[in-house]
Coordinates of C-alpha atoms and ligand atoms in Angstrom, one line a residue:
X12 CA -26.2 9.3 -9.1
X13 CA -27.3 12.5 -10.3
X14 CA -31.0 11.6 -12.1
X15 CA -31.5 15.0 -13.1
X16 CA -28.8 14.7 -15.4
X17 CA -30.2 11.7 -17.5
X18 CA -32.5 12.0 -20.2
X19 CA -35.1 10.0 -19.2
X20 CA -37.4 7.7 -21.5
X21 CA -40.9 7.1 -20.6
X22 CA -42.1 4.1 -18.4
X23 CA -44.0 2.8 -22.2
X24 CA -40.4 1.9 -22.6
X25 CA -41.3 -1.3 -19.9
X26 CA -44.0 -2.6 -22.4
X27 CA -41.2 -2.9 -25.5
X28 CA -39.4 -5.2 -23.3
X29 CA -39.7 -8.7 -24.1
X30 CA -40.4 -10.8 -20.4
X31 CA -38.1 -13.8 -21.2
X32 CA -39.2 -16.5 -18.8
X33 CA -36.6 -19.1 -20.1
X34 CA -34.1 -20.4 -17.4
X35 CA -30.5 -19.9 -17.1
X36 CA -29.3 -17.6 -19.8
X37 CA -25.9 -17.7 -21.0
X38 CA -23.4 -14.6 -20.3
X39 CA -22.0 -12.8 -23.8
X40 CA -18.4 -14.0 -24.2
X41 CA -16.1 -10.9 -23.7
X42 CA -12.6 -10.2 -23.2
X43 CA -13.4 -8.1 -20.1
X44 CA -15.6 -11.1 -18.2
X45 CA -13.8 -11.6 -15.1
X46 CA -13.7 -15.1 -13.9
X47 CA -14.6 -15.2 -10.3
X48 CA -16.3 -12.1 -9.8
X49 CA -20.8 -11.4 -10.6
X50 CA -21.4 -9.6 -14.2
X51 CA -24.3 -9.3 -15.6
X52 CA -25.3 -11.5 -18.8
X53 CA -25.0 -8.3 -21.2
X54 CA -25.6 -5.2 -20.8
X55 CA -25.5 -2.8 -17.8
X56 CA -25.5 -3.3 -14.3
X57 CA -25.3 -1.2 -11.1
X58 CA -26.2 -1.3 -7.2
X59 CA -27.0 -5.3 -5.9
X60 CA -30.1 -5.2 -4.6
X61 CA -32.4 -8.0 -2.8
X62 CA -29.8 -9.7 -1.4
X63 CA -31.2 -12.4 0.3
X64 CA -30.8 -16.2 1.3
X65 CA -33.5 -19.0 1.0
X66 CA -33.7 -22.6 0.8
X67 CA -29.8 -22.9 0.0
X68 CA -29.2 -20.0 -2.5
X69 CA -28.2 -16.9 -2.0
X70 CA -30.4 -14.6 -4.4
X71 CA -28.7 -11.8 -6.2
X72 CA -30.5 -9.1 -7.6
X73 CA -28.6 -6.0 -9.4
X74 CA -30.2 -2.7 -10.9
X75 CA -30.1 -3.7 -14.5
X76 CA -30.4 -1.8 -17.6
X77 CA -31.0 -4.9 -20.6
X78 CA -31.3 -2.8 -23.7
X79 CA -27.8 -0.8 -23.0
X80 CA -24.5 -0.7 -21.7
X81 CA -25.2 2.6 -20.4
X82 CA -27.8 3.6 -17.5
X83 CA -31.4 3.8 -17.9
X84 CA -34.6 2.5 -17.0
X85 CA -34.0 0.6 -14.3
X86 CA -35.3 -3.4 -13.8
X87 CA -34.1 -5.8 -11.4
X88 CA -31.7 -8.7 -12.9
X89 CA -31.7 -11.8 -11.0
X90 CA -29.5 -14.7 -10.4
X91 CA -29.0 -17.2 -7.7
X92 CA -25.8 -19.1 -6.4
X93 CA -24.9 -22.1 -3.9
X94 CA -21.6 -20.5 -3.0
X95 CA -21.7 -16.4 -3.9
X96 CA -19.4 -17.6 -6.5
X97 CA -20.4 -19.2 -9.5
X98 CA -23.6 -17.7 -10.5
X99 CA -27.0 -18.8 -12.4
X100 CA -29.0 -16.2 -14.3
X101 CA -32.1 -16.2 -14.2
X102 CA -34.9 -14.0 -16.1
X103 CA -35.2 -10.5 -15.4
X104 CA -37.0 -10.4 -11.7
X105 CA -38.8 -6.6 -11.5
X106 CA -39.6 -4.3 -14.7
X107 CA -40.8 -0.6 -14.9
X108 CA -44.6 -0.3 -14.8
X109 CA -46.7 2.7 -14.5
X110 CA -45.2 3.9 -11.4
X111 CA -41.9 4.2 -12.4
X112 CA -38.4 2.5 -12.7
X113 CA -37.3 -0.4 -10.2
X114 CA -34.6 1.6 -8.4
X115 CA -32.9 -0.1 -5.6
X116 CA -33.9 -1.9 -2.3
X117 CA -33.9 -5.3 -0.3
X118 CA -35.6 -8.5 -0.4
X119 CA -36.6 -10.4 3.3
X120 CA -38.3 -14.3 3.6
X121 CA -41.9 -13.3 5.6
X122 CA -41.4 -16.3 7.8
X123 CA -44.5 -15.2 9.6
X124 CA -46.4 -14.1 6.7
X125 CA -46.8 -11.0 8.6
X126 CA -47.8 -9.3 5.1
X127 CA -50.6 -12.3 4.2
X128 CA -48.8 -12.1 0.6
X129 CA -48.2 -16.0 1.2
X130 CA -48.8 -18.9 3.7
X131 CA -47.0 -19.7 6.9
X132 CA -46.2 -22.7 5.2
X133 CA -45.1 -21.1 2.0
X134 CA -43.7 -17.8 3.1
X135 CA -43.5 -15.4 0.7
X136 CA -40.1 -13.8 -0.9
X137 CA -40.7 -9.9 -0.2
X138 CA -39.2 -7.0 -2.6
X139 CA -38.9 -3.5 -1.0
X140 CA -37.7 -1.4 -3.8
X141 CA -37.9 2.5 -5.0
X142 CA -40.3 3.1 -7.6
X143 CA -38.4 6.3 -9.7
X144 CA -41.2 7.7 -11.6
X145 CA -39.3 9.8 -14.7
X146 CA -42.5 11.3 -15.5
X147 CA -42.7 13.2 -12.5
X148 CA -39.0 14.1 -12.6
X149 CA -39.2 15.6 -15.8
X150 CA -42.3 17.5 -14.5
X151 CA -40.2 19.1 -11.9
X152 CA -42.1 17.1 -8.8
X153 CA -39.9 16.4 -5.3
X154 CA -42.6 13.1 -4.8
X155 CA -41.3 10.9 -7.9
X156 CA -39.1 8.2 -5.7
X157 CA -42.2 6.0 -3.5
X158 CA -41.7 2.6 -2.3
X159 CA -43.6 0.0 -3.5
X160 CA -43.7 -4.1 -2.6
X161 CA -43.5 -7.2 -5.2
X162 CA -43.6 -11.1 -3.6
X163 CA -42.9 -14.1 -5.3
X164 CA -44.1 -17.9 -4.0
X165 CA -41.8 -19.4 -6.1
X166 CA -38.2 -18.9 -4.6
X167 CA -38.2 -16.1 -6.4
X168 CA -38.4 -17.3 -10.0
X169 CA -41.4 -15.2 -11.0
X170 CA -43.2 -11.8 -9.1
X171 CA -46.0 -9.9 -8.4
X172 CA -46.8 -6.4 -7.7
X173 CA -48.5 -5.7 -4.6
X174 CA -52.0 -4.3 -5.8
X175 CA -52.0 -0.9 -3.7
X176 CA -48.1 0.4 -4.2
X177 CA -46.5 2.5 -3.6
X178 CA -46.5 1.1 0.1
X179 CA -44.6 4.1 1.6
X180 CA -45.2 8.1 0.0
X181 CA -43.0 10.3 -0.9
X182 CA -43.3 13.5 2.1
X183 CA -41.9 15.6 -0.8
X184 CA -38.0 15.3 -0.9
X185 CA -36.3 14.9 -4.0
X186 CA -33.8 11.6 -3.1
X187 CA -35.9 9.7 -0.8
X188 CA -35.0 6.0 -1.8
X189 CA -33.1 2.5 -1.5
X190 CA -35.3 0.4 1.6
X191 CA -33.1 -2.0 3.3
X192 CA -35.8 -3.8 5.6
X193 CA -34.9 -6.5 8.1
X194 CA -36.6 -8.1 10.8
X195 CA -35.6 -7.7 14.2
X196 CA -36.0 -10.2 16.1
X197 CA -35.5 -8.4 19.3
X198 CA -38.3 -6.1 18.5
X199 CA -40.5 -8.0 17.1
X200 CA -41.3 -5.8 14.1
X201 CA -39.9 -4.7 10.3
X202 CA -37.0 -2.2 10.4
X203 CA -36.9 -0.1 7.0
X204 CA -33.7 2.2 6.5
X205 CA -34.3 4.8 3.9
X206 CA -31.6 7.2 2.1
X207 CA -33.2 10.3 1.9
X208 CA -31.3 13.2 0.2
X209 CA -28.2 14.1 3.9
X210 CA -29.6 11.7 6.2
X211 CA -31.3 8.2 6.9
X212 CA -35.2 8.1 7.7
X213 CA -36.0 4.7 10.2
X214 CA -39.5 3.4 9.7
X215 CA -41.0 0.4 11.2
X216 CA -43.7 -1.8 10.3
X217 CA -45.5 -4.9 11.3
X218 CA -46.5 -6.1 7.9
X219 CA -44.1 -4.8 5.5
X220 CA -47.2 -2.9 3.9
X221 CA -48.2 0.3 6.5
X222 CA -45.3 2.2 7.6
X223 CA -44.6 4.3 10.4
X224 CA -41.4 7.0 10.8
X225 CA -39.3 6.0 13.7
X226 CA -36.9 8.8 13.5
X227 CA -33.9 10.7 11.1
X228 CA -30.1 9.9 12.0
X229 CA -27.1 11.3 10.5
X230 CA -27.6 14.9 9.0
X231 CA -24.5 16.3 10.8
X232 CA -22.9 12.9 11.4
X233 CA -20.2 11.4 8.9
X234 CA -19.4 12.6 5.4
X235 CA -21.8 15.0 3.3
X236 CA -19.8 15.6 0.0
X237 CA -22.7 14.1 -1.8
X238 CA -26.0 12.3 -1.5
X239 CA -26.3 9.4 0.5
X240 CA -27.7 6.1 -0.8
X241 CA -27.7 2.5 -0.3
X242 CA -28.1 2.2 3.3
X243 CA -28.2 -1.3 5.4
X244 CA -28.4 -1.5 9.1
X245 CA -27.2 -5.1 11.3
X246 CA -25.6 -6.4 14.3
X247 CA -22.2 -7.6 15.2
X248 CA -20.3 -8.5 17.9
X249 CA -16.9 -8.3 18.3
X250 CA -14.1 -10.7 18.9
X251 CA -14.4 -9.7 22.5
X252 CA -18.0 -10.8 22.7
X253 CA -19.5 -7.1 22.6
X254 CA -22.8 -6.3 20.1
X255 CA -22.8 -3.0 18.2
X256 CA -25.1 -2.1 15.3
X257 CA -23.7 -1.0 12.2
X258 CA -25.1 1.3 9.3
X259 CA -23.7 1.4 6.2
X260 CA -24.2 4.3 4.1
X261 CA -22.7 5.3 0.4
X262 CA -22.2 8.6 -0.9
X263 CA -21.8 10.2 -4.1
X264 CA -19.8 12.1 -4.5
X265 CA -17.6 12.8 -2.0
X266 CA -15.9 9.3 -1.4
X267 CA -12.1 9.7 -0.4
X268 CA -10.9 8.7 -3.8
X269 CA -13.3 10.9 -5.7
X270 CA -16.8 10.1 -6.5
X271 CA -18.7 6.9 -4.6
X272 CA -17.6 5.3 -2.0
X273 CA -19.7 4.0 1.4
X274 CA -19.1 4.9 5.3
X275 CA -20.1 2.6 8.1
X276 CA -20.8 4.2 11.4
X277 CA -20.9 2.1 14.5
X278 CA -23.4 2.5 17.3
X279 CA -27.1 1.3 19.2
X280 CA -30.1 1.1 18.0
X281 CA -33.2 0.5 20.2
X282 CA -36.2 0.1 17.3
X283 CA -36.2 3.5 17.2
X284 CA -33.4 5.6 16.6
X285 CA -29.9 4.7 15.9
X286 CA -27.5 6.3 18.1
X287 CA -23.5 6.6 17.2
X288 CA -20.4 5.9 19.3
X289 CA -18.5 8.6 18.4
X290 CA -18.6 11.1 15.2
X291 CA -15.3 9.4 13.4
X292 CA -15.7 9.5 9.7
X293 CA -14.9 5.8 8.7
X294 CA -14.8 4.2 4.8
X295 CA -15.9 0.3 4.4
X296 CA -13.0 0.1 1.3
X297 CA -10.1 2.6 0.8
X298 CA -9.9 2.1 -2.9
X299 CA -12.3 3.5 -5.9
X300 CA -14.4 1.1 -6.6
X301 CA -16.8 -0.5 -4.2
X302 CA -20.4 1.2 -3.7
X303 CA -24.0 1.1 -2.7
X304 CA -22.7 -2.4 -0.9
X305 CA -24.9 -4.5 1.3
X306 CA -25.7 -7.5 3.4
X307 CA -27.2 -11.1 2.7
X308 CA -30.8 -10.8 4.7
X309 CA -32.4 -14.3 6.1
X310 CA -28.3 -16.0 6.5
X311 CA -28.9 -19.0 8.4
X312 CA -28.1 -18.4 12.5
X313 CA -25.9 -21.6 12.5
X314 CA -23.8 -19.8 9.7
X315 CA -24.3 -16.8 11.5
X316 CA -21.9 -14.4 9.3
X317 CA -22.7 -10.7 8.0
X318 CA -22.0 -11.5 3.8
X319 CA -21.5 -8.5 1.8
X320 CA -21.2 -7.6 -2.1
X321 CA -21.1 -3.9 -3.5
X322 CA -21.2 -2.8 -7.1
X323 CA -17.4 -2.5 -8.0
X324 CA -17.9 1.0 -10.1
X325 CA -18.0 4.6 -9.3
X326 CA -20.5 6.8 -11.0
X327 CA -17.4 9.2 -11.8
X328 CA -16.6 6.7 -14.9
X329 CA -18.7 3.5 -14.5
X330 CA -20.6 4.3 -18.0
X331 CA -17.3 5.0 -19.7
X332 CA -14.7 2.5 -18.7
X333 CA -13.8 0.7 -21.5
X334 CA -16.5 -2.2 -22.0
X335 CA -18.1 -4.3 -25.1
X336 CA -21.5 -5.9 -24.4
X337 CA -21.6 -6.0 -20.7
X338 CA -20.5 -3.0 -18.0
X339 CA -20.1 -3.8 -14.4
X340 CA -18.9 -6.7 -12.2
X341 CA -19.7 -6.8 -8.3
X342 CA -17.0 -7.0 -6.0
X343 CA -15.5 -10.4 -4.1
X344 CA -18.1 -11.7 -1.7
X345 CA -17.0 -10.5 1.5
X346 CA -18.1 -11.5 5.6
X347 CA -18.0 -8.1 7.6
X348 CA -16.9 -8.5 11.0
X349 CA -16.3 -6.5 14.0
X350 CA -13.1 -6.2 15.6
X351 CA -12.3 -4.2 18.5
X352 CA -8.4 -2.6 18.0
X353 CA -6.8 0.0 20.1
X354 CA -8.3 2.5 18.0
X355 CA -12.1 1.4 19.1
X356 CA -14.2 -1.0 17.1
X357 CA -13.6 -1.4 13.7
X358 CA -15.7 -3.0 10.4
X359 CA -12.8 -5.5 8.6
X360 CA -13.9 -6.7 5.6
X361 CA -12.7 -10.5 4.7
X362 CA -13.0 -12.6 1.2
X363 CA -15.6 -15.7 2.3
X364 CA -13.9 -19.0 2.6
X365 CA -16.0 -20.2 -0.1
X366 CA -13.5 -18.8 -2.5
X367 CA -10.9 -20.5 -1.5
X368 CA -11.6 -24.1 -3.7
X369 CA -11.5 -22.0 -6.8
X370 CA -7.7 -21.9 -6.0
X371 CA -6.2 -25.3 -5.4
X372 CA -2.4 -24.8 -6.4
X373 CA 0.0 -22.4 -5.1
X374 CA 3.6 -21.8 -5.8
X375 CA 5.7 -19.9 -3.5
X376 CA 8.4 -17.5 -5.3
X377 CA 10.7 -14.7 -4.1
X378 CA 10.7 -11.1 -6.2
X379 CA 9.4 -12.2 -9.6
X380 CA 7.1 -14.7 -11.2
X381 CA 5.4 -14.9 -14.4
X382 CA 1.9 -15.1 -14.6
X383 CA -0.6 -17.0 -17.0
X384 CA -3.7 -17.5 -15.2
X385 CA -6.4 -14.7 -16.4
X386 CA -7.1 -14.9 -12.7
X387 CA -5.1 -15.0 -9.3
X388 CA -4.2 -14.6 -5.9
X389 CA -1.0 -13.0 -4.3
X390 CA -0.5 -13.5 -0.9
X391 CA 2.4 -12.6 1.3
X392 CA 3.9 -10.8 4.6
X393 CA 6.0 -7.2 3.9
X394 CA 9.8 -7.2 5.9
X395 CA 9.0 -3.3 6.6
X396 CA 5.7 -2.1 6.7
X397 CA 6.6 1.3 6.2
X398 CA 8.7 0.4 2.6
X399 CA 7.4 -2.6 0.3
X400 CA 6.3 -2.6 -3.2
X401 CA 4.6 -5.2 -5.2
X402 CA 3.7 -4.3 -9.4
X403 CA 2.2 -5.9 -11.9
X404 CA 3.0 -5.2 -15.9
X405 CA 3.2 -6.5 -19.2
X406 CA 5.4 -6.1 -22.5
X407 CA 3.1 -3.5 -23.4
X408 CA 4.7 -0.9 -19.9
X409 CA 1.6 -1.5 -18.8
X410 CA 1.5 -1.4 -14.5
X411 CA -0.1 -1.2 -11.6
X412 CA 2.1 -0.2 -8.5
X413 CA 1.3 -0.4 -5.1
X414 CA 3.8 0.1 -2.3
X415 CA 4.4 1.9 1.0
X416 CA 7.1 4.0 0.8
X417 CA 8.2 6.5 3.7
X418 CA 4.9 5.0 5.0
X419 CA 2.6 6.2 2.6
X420 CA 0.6 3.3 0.9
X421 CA 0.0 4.0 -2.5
X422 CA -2.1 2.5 -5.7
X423 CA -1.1 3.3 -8.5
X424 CA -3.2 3.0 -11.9
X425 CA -1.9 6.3 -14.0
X426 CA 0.1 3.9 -16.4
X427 CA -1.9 0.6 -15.7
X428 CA -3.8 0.4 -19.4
X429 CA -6.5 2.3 -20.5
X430 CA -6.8 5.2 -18.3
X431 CA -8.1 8.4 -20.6
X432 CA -11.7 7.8 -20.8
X433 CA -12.1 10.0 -17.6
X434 CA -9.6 12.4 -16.1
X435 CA -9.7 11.3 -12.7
X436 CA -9.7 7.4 -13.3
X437 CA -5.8 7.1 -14.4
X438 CA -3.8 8.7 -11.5
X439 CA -2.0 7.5 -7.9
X440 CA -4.1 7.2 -5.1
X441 CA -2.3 8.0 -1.5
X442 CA -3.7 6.3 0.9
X443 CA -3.6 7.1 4.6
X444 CA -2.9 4.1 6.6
X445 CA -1.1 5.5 9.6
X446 CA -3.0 4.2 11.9
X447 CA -2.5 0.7 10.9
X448 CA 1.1 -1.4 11.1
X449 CA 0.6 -3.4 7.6
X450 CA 1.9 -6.6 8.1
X451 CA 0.0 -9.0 5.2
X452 CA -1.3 -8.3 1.9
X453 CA -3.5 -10.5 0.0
X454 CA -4.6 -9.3 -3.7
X455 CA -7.6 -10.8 -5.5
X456 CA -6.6 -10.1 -9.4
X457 CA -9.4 -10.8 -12.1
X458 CA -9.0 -9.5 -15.3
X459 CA -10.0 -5.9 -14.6
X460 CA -9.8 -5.7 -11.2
X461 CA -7.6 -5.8 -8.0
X462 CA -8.9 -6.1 -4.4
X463 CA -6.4 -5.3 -1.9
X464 CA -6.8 -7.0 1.6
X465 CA -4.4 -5.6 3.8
X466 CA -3.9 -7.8 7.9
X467 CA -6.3 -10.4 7.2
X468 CA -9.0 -7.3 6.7
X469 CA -8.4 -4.6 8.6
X470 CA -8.1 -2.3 5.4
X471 CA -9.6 -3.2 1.8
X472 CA -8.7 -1.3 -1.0
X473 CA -10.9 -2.2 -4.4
X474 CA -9.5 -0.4 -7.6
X475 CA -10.7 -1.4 -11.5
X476 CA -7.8 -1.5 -14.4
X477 CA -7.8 -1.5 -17.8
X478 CA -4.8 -3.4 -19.1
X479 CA -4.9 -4.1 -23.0
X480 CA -3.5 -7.2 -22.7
X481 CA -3.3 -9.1 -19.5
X482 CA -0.3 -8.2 -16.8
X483 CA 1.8 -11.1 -17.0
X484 CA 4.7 -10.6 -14.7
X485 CA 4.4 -9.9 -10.7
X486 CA 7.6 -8.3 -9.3
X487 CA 7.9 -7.8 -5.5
X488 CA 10.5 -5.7 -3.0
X489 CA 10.7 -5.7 0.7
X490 CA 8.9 -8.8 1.1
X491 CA 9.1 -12.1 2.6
X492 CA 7.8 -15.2 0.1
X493 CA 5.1 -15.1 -1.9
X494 CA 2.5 -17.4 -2.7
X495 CA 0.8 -17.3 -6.4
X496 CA -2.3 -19.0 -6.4
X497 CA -3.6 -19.0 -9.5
X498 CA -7.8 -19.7 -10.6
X499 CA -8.8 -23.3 -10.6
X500 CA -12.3 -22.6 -12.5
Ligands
LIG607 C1 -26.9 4.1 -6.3 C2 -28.2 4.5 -6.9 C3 -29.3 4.3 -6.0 C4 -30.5 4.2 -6.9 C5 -29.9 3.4 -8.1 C6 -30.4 3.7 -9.4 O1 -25.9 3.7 -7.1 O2 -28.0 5.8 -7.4 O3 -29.5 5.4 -5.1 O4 -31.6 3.5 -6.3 O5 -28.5 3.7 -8.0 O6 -30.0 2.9 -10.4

């Protein structure tokens, strides 16, 4: 996002905050909660950050705004889950200190206790994060985005600071932020990716506290419309046994719907620089409304699978879609793999099984069916790829249609609800899927939000919806049976 544009309060702000260390809190009741997917207890909510897994629960943390439903200075929310699922909040993880706002960035297990924050018996849970100081921003530095450290010995229920932060300085570049930090294995050190303004920065490390710069990738690779952000960096192999590495990288603007959206590119790395395939400009999700996405860090190797969330938003409208005491939701957990297809190798994106028991009925139907559940699954397999539709409405004319027609995939959201908050949010989106022979379609519906899985994963397409009152009838063309599963919860 554009920080330059906000009018930003002073890090006292941090002090006025009251550090609730109760357990779970409640989430607000509000007509806009969805059922399945993460929101935040109230308030606002962007990027996930911290994603990582330790002694079975998969921590989330988000960039969390507690005293708004807007943007602004930015702490770390924090909540933990058995299944990516159902969620448990916990008390806000990071605040603002003297340094500056708690932007985003990843959290690793220091098995080794390479960092000697912990024990090798009690490893510690590591934070890399941007500090964004808004002091220095106003004063017209470059240097105001550093990264610092925090640890907690606790499974992450409480934190603190490491005493000499910022652990990496700024050279003197205005966006220079979001540390995704793994260790490799194979190279027996830290790996820290950096967005920093057009391209990525690689830095290395030993003991997540002195950082060296490995190299710069991407300033004339993949898509420039706006700044990159919200890098991550992993292995896969594919189906036919091959390893690549991966980056992920969101933009903004400049995403093929408008505003945010993230590109993968698909290459080696060698603990130094990251080297690409080829230069093809590739997009994680087709739709709107799935950015600054990453990866699960420290995922068990006998589970072995690449777990993703992104923020389901785009900074185009995310602080103006219609909301009451909460703004934002996170997208479907999803496992990323690596498929090789005739047009090379391919990220597919595919909901993670533990979904599935939250839907235990289903009822197969043929062109229409009426729907009660706030919450749902569609499934089914299209008689001509090139000319299917499936639309959801209620009494109010209210609908969202998606079809391929003449072999153009559309979604279409310009009579779906509430759409004139922003002009860009309520039109059709053509999407180009060419390249692809649609054959399934599975669509994750939850309140105010459909994720489109097209083949099992081979295309996602995320889009947000405003209906005033809930769709409540599915009707369907150029399709072979349906199955309506609806939310078990
Ligand atoms: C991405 C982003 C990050 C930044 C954070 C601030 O959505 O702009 O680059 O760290 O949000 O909240």
């Amino acid at each position: 996002m554009k920080f330059n544009l906000i009018i930003t309060l002073a890090t006292v702000f941090a002090l006025a905050c009251s550090q609730n260390q109760s357990q779970e809190i409640p989430p607000s009741i509000s007509k806009y909660r969805p059922l399945l997917h993460f929101t935040p207890p109230a308030n606002w909510m962007n990027d996930p950050n911290g994603m990582v897994y330790y002694e079975g629960e998969y921590h989330l943390f988000y960039q969390y705004y507690p005293d708004s439903t807007v943007w602004g200075p930015m702490h770390w929310g924090h909540a933990v889950s058995a299944d990516m699922v159902s969620w448990a909040h916990l008390p806000i993880a990071l605040y603002p200190d003297d340094l500056g706002y708690i932007f985003s960035g990843s959290a690793v297990i220091d098995w080794k206790n390479t960092s000697g924050l912990g024990t090798e018996q009690s490893p510690p849970m590591v934070a890399i994060f941007t500090y964004h100081d808004p002091v220095g921003l106003e004063e017209g530095r470059l240097d105001f985005q550093t990264q610092g450290i925090a640890y907690s010995l606790d499974k992450g229920r409480t934190w603190e600071k490491y005493k000499d932060n910022p652990v990496l300085e700024n050279p003197g570049i205005f966006d220079f932020r979001d540390p995704k930090v793994s260790w490799m294995e194979e190279f027996q050190k830290w790996i820290m990716i950096l967005a920093v303004k057009d391209h990525i920065s690689i830095y290395s490390s030993d003991d997540l506290i002195n950082w060296i710069k490995e190299s710069d990738f991407g300033e004339s690779l993949g898509a420039h419309g706006g700044v990159w952000e919200c890098p991550d960096l992993f292995k896969l192999k594919n189906q036919k046994g091959e390893e690549k590495w991966v980056m992920l990288v969101s933009i903004n603007p400049g995403g093929p719907r408008g505003g945010s959206a993230t590109q993968y590119f698909i290459g080696d790395f060698d603990g130094e620089t990251f080297q690409t395939d080829d230069e093809s400009i590739r997009w994680l999700d087709h739709g709107a409304d799935n950015y600054a996405g990453v990866t699960w860090a420290d995922i068990p190797e006998a589970d072995g699978r690449r777990l993703f969330v992104g923020w389901m938003s785009n900074w185009q409208y995310a602080q103006v879609v219609p909301a009451d005491d909460f703004r934002s939701a996170m997208t479907l957990p999803r496992e990323l793999i690596l498929r090789n297809t005739k047009r090379g190798n391919e990220v597919w994106s595919v909901p993670v099984e533990e979904i599935d028991k939250y839907f235990n009925s289903e009822v197969s139907f043929q062109n229409e069916m009426e729907i009660t559940a706030d919450a749902y699954v569609v499934s089914f397999e299209v008689t001509d790829a090139k000319n299917f539709s499936i639309n959801f409405s209620n009494e109010l004319g209210e609908i969202v249609d998606i079809k391929s027609e003449a072999g153009i995939f559309s979604f279409d959201r310009s009579q779906s609800g509430h759409v004139d908050f922003e002009e860009g949010f309520g039109v059709k989106h053509e999407i180009d899927f060419a390249d692809i022979t649609i054959q399934t379609i599975q669509i994750f519906v939850d309140k105010t939000s459909l994720e489109v899985f097209v083949n099992d994963g081979e295309r996602v397409v995320t889009e947000l919806v405003f209906p005033q009152e809930p769709y409540n009838k599915i009707m369907l063309k150029g399709v072979k049976e349906a199955v309506y599963s609806p939310i078990a919860k």
